[in-house]
PDB file of C-alpha atoms in Angstrom:
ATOM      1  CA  UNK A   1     -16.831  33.935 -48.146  1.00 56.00           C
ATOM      2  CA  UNK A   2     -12.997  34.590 -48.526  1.00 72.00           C
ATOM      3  CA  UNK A   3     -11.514  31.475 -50.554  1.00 71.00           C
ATOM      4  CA  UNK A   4      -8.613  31.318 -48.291  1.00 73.00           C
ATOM      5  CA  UNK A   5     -10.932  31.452 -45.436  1.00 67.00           C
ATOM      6  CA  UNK A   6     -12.706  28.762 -46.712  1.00 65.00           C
ATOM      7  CA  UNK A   7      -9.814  26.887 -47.346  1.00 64.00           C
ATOM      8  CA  UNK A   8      -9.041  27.233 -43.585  1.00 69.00           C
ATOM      9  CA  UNK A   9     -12.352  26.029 -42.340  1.00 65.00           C
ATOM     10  CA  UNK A  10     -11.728  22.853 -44.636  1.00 64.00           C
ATOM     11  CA  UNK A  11      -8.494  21.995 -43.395  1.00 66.00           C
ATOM     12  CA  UNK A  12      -9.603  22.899 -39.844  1.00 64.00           C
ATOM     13  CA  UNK A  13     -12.786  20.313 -40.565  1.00 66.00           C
ATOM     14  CA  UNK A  14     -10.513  17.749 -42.131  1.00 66.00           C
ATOM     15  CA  UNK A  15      -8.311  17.944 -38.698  1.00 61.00           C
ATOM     16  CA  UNK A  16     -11.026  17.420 -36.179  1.00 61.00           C
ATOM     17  CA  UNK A  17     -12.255  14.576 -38.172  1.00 68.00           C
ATOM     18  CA  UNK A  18      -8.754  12.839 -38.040  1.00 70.00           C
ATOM     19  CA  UNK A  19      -8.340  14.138 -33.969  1.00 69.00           C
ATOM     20  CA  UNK A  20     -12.037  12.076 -33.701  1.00 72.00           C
ATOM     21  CA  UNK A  21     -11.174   8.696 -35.579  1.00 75.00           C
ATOM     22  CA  UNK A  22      -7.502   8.771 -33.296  1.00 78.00           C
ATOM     23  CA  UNK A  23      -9.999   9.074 -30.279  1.00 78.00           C
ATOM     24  CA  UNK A  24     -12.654   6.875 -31.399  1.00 77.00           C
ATOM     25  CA  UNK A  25     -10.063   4.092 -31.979  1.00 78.00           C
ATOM     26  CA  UNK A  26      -8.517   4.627 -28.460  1.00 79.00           C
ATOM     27  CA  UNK A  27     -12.239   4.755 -26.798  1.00 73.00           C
ATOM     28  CA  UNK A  28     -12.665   1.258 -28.751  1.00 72.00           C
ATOM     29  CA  UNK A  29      -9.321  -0.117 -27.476  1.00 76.00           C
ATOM     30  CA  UNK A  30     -10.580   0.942 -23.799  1.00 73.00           C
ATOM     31  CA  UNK A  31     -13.940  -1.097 -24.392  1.00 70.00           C
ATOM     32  CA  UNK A  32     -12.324  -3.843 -25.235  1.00 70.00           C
ATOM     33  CA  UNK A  33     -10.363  -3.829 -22.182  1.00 68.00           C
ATOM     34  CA  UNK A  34     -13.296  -4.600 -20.494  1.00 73.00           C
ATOM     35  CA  UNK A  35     -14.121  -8.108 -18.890  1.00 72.00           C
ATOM     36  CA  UNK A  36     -11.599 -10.228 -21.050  1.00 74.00           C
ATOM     37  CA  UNK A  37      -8.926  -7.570 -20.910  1.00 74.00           C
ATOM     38  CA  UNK A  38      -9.282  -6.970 -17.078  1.00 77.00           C
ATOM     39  CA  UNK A  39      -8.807 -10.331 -16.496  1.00 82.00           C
ATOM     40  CA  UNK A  40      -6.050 -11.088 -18.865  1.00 82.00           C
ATOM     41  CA  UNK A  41      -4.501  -7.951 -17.114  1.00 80.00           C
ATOM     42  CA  UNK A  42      -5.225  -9.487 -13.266  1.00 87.00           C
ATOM     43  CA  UNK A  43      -3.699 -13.014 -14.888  1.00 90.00           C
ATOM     44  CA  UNK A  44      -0.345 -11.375 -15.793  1.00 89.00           C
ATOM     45  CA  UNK A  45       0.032  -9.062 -12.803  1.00 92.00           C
ATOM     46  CA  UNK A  46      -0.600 -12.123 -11.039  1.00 94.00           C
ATOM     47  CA  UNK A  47       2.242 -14.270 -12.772  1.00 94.00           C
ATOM     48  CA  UNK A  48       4.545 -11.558 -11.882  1.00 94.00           C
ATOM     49  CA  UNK A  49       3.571 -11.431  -8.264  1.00 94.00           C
ATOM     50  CA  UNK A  50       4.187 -15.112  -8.118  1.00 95.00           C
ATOM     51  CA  UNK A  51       7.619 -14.784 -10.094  1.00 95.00           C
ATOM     52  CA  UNK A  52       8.538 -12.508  -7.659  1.00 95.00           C
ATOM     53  CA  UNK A  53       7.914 -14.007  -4.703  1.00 95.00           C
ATOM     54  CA  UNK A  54       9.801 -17.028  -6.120  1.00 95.00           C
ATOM     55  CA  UNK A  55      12.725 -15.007  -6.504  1.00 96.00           C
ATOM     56  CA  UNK A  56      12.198 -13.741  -3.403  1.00 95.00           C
ATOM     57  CA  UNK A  57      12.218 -17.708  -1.658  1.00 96.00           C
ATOM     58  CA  UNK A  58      15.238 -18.483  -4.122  1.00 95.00           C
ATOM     59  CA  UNK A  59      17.054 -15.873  -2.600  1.00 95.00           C
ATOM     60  CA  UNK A  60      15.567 -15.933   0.995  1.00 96.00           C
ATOM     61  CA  UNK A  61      17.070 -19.942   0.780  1.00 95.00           C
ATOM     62  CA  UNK A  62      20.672 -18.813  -0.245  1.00 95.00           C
ATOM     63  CA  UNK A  63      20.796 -16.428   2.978  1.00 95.00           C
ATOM     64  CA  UNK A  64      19.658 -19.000   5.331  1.00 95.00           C
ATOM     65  CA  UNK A  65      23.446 -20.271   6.476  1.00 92.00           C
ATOM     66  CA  UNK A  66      24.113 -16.574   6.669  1.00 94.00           C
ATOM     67  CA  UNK A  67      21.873 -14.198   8.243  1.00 95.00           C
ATOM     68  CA  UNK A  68      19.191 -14.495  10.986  1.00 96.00           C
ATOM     69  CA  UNK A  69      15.773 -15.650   9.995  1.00 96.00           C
ATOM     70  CA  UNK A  70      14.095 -12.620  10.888  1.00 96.00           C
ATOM     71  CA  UNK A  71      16.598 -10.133   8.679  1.00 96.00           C
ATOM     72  CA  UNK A  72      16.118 -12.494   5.476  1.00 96.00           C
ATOM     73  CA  UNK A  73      12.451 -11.914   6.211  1.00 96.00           C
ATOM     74  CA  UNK A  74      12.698  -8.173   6.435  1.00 95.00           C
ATOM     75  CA  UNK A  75      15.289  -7.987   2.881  1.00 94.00           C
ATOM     76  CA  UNK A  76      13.144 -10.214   1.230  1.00 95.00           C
ATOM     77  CA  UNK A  77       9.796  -9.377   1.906  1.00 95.00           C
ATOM     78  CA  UNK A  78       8.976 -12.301   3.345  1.00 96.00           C
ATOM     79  CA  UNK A  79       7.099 -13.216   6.227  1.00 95.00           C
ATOM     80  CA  UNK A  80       8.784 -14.946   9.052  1.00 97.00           C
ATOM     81  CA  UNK A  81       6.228 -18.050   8.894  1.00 97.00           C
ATOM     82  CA  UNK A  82       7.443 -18.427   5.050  1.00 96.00           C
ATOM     83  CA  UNK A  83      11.021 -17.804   6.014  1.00 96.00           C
ATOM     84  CA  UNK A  84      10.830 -20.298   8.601  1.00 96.00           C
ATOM     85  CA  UNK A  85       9.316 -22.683   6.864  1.00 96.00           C
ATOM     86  CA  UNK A  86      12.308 -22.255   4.088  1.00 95.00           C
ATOM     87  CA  UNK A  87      14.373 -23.500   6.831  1.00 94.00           C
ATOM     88  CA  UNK A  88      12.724 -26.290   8.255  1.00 94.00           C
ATOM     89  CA  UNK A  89      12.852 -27.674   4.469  1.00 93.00           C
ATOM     90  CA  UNK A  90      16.451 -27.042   4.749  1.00 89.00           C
ATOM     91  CA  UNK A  91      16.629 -28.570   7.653  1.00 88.00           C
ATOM     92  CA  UNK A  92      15.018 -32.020   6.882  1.00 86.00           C
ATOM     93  CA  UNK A  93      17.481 -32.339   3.564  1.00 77.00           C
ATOM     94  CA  UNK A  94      20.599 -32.999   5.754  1.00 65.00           C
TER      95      UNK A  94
END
């Protein structure tokens, strides 16, 4: 066999090898992603769900003197029963 041919079968070898440790290590990462990762993931998707329907209230409760009940609901993504609930709170502080 040709050396230089020979030198491209090594370096073509030596490629694949380093292609197959990149992909093992990202098929490992995947596994562990399993059960505890899932749920770790659900957790934090879940805290910003929350955070944003916080926000959402904070501002819903600074519109309340302004617009009507039902357009605070529709900007905020609220539903009505939450928005009105925001205002009988209000309501029963003064």
């Amino acid at each position: 066999m040709d050396k230089q041919i020979a030198n491209r079968i090594i370096i073509a070898g030596t490629y694949l090898q380093r292609i197959n440790d990149e992909y093992e290590r990202k098929v490992k990462g995947w596994l562990k992603m399993t059960k505890v990762g899932r749920a770790f993931e659900e957790e934090k998707q879940e805290a910003v769900r929350e955070a944003e329907k916080e926000e959402a209230k904070r501002i819903a409760k600074s519109l309340l003197d302004v617009l009507s009940l039902e357009l605070i609901a529709e900007k905020t993504g609220l539903d009505i029963e939450e928005v009105e609930k925001l205002k009988r709170a209000e309501d029963n502080l003064y």
